[in-house]
Coordinates of C-alpha atoms in Angstrom, one line a residue:
X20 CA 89.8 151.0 4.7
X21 CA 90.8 147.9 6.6
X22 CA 90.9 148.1 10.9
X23 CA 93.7 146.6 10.4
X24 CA 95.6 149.7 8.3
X25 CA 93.5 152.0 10.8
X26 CA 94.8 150.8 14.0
X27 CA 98.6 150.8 11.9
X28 CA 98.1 154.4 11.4
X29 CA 96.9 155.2 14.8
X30 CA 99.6 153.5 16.6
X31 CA 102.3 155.7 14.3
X32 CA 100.8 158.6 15.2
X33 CA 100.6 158.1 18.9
X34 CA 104.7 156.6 19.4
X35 CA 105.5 158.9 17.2
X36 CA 106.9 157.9 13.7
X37 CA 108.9 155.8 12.1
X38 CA 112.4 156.7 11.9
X39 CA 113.6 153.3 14.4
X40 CA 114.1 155.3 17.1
X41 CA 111.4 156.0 18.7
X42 CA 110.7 156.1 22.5
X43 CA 109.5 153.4 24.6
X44 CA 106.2 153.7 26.7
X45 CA 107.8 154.1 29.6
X46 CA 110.5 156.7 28.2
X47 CA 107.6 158.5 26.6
X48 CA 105.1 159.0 29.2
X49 CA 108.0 158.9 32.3
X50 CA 109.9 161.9 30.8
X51 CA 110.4 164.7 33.2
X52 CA 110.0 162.6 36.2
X53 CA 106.3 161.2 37.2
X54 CA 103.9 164.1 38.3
X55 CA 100.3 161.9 38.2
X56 CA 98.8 159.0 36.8
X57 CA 96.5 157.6 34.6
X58 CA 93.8 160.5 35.0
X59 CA 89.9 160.7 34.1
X60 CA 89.2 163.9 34.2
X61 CA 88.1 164.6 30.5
X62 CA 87.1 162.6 27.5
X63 CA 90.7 161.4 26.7
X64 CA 92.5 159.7 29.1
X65 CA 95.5 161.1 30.3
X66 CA 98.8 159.2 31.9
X67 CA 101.4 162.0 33.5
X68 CA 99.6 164.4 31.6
X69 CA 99.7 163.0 28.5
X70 CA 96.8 161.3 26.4
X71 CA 96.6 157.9 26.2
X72 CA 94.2 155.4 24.3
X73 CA 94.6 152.4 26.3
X74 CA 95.1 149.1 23.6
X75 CA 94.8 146.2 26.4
X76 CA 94.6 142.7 26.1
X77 CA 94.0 140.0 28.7
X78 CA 96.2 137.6 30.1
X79 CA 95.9 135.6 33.5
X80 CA 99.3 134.9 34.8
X81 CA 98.0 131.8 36.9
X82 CA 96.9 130.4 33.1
X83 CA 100.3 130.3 31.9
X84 CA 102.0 127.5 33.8
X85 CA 106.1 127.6 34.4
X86 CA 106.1 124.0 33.1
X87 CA 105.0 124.9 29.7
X88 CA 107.8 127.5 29.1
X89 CA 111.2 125.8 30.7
X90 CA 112.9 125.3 27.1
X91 CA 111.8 129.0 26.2
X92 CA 112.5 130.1 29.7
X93 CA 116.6 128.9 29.1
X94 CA 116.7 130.7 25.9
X95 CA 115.1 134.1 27.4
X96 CA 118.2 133.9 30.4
X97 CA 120.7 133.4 27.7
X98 CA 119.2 136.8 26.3
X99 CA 119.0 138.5 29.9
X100 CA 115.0 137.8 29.7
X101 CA 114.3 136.0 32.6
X102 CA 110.7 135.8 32.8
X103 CA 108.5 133.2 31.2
X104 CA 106.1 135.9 30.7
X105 CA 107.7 137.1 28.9
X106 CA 107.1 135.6 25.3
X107 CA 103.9 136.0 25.7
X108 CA 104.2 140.0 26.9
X109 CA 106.4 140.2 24.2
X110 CA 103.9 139.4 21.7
X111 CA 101.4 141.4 23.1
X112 CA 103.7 144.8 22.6
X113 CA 104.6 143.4 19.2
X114 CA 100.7 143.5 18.3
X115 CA 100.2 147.3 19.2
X116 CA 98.7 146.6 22.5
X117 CA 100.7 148.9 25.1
X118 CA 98.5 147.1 28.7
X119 CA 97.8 143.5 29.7
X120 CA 95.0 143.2 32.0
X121 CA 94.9 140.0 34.5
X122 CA 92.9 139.2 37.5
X123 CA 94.2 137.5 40.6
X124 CA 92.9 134.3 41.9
X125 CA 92.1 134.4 45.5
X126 CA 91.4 130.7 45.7
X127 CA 95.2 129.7 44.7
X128 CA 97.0 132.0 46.5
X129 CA 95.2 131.6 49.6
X130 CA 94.1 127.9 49.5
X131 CA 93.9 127.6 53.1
X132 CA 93.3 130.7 55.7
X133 CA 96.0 132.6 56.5
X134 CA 98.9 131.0 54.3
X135 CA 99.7 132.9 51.4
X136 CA 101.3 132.1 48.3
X137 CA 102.2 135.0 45.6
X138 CA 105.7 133.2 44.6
X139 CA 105.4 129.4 43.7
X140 CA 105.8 128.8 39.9
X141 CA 102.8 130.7 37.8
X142 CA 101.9 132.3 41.5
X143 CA 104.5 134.9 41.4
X144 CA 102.4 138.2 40.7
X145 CA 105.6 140.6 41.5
X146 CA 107.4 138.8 39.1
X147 CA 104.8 139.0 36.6
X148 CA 104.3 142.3 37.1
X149 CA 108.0 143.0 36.7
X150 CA 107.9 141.3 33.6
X151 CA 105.1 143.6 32.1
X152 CA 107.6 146.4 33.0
X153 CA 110.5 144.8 31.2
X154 CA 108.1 144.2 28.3
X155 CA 107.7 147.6 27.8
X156 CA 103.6 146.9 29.4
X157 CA 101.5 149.1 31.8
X158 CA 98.9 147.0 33.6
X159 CA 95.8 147.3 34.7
X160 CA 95.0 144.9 37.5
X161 CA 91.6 143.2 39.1
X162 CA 92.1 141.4 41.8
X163 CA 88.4 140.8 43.1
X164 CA 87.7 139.4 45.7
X165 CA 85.2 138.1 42.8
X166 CA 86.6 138.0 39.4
X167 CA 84.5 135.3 37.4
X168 CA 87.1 135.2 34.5
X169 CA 85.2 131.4 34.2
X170 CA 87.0 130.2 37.3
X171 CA 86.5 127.8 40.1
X172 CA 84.1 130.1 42.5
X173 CA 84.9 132.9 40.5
X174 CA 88.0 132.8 42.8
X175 CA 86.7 132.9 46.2
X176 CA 88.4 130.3 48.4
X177 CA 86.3 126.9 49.2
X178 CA 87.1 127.1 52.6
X179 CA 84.5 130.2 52.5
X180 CA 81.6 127.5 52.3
X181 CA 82.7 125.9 56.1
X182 CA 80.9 129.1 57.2
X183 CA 76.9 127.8 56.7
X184 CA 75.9 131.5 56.8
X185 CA 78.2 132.7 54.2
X186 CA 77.0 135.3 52.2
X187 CA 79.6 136.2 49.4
X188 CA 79.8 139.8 47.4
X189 CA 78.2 141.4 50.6
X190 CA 78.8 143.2 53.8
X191 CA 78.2 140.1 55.9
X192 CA 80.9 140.7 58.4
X193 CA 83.2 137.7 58.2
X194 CA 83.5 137.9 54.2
X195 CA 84.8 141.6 54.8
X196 CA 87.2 140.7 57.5
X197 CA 88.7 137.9 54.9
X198 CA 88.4 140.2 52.1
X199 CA 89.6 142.6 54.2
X200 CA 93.1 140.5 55.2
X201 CA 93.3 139.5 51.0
X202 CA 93.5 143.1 50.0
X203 CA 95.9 143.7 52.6
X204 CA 98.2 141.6 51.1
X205 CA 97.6 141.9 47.8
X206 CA 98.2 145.7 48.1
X207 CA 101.1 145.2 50.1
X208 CA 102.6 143.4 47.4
X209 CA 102.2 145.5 44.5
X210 CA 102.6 148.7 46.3
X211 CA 106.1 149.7 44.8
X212 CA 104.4 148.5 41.2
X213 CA 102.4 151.3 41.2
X214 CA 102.8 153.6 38.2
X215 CA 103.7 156.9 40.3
X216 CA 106.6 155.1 42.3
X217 CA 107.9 154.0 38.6
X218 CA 105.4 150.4 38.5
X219 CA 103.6 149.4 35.4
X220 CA 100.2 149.5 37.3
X221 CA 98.0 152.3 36.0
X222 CA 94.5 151.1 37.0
X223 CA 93.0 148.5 39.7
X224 CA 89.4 147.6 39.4
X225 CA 88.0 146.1 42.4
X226 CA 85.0 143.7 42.5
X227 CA 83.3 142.6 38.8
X228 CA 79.9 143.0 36.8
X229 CA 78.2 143.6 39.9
X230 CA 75.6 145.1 38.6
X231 CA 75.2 148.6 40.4
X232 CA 74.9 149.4 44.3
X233 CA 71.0 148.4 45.2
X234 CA 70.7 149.3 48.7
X235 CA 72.6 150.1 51.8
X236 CA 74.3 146.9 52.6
X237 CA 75.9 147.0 48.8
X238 CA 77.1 150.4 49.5
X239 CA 78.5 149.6 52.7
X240 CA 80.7 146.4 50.8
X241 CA 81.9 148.7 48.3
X242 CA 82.7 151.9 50.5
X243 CA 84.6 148.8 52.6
X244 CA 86.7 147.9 49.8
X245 CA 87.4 151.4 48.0
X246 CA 88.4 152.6 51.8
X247 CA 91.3 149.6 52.3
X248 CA 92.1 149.9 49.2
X249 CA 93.2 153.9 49.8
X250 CA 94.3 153.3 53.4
X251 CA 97.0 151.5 51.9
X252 CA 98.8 153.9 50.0
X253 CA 97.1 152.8 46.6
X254 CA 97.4 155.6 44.5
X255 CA 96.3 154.7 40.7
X256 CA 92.7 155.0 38.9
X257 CA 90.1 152.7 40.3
X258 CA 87.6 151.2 37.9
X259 CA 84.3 149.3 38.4
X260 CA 82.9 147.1 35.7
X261 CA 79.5 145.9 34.1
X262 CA 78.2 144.5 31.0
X263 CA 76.4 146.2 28.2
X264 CA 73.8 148.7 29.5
X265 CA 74.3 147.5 32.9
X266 CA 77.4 150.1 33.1
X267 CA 74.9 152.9 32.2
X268 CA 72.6 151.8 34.9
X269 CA 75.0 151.2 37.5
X270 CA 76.2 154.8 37.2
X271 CA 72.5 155.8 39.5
X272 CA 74.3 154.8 42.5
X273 CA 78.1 154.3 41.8
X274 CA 80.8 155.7 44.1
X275 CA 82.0 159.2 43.4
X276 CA 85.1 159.1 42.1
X277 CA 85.2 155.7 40.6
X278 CA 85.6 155.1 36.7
X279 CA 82.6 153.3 35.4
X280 CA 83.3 150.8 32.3
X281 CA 81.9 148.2 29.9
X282 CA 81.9 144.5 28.7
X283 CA 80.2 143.3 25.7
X284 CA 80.8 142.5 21.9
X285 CA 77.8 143.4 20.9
X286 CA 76.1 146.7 20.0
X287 CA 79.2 148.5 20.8
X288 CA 77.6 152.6 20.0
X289 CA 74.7 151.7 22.2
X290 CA 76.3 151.0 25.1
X291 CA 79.0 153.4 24.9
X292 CA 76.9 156.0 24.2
X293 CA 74.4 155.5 26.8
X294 CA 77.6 155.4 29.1
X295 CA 78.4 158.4 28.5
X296 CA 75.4 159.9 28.8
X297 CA 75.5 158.9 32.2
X298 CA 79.1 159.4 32.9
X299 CA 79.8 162.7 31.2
X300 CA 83.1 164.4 30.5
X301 CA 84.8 161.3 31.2
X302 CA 87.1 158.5 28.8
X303 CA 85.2 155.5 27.6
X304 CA 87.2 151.9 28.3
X305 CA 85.7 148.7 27.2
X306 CA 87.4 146.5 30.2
X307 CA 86.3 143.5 28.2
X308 CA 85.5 142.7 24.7
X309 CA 84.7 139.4 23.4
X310 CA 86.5 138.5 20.2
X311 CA 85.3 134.5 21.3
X312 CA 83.4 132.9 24.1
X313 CA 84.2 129.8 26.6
X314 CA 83.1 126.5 25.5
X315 CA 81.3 124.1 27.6
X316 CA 81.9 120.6 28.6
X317 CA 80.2 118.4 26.0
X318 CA 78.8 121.4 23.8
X319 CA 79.3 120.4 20.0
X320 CA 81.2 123.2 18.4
X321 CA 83.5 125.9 19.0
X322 CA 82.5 129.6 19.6
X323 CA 83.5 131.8 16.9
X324 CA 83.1 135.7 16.2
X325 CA 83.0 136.1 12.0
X326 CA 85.6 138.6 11.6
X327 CA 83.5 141.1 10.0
X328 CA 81.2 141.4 12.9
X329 CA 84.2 142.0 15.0
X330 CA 85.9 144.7 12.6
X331 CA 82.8 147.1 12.8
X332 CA 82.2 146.1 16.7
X333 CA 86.2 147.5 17.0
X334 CA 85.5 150.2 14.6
X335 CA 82.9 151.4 16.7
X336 CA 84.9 151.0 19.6
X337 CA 87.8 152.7 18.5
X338 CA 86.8 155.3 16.2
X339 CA 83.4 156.1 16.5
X340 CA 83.2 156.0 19.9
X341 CA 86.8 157.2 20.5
X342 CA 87.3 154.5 23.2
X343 CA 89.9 152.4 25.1
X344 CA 89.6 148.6 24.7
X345 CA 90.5 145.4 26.0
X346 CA 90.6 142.4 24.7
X347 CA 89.0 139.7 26.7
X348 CA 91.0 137.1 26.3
X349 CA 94.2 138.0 24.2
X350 CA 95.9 135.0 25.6
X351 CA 93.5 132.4 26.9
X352 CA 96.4 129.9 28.4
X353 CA 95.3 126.9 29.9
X354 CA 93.2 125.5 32.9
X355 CA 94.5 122.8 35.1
X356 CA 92.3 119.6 36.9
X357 CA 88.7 121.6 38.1
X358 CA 89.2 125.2 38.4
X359 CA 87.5 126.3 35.3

């Protein structure tokens, strides 16, 4: 049978039917008032108590520039859609996918120290937020400080590199203090988009692919940012990420309490088993799967995935492995002057 008859069949069963009148996400797993969130305490993943396989794709809202949407934009406000998100969101929910994933860029929205921007243009992360509720979306959101997503810095500010003792992704005191005043913000800003005060926001991963705590100093830059991250009234599932069997690994010294998950395209049964051996009792979640790859100035050719590769990869995934998945990137956009 074809995945893509599978995945039909699946998402039937988990909305419900198909009598055209079914519930929306929010309808279904809101009803009776919001008691928890998304929960990994067993195999399955649960959202208010009820399981939940999390079909996810990738978009960066900071890649999908207002300019390239104003004729679109005045036909969504003559429909009441006032988003330019929103076509895109649209067509994510119209694929089966019930999550977007995006990161945050540190490096646009605080280009110089202390002045924020979080509303100019494709900046406006409440309003794209909003718009994943409106498209009927949860999210699950990584705001860094590093997010590599193939970005300028991996989206640490330049003005970091005045400082010629800089020592990035570390406990070296100034970097925390910044990251420190970042999260602040950030958190301050999505705090009402939380799923439990009615938000799409399920999930937040902090930090990416770091590759497991090492030593002291690593544990001390992670306890840092899992500690603001709670002091300010963040609420949802906290993830960390690594690729392939570096998840596995990275579960010897990982933070109680923290949900480990993977990025690869490869060898899909592998590492998800050998995640779950070393993170029992808990729901597998591919953060990032790789239906493609970046291309490189210069390089001749373009990075393809033959589609049969990727239909057992996803079969594994999804089926064998009874996994959550994201794909990474569902919507690519588009990078402007140096910052890819």
């Amino acid at each position: 049978m074809k995945l893509s008859v599978i995945l039909c069949a699946v998402l039937v069963a988990i909305i419900g039917g198909t009598d055209g009148k079914l519930p929306t996400n929010y309808e279904y797993y809101t009803a009776g008032g919001i008691k928890s969130g998304l929960r990994a305490d067993s195999e399955h993943f649960t959202l208010n108590g009820k399981q939940i396989t999390l079909f996810s794709g990738s978009l960066h809202y900071f890649r999908l520039p207002h300019e390239y949407w104003k004729d679109r934009l005045l036909k969504f406000r003559a429909a009441g859609l006032n988003t330019y998100w929103k076509d895109r969101l649209l067509k994510f929910r119209a694929a089966g996918l019930n999550t977007v994933q995006t990161y945050s860029p540190w490096n646009l929205h605080e280009e110089t120290p202390g002045h924020w921007d979080f509303e100019t243009g494709f900046l406006n992360l409440k309003g794209f937020l909003q718009a994943a509720k409106e498209a009927d979306m949860f999210v699950v959101y990584r705001p860094g400080p590093y997010i590599c997503a193939e970005w300028e810095m991996g989206g640490y500010p330049a003005w970091f590199l005045r400082d010629p003792h800089i020592r990035l992704r570390s406990n070296y005191k100034p970097y925390m203090e910044a990251v420190g005043r970042y999260f602040t913000k950030v958190l301050s800003l999505i705090d009402e988009y939380q799923f439990t005060k009615g938000g799409p926001v399920i999930a937040m991963q902090f930090e990416n692919e770091f590759g497991g705590i090492h030593n002291a100093d690593d544990k001390e830059y992670f306890q840092f940012m899992r500690t603001t991250i709670e002091s300010h009234g963040f609420k949802e599932l906290l993830i960390n990420c690594d690729s392939g069997m570096n998840a596995a690994n990275a579960m010897k010294t990982a933070l109680p309490g923290i949900l480990e998950t993977d990025n690869f395209n490869s060898d899909s049964l592998k590492n998800l088993n050998a995640l779950r051996k070393a993170q029992p009792n808990k729901p597998l979640h591919v953060t990032e799967f790789w239906p493609g790859w970046f291309d490189k100035w210069s390089e001749k050719g373009h990075h393809r995935m033959d589609v049969n590769r990727f239909e057992k990869e996803v079969t594994d995934v999804l089926f064998n492995a009874n996994s959550s998945i994201n794909f990474y990137m569902f919507f690519g956009g588009t990078n402007f002057g140096f910052m890819n």
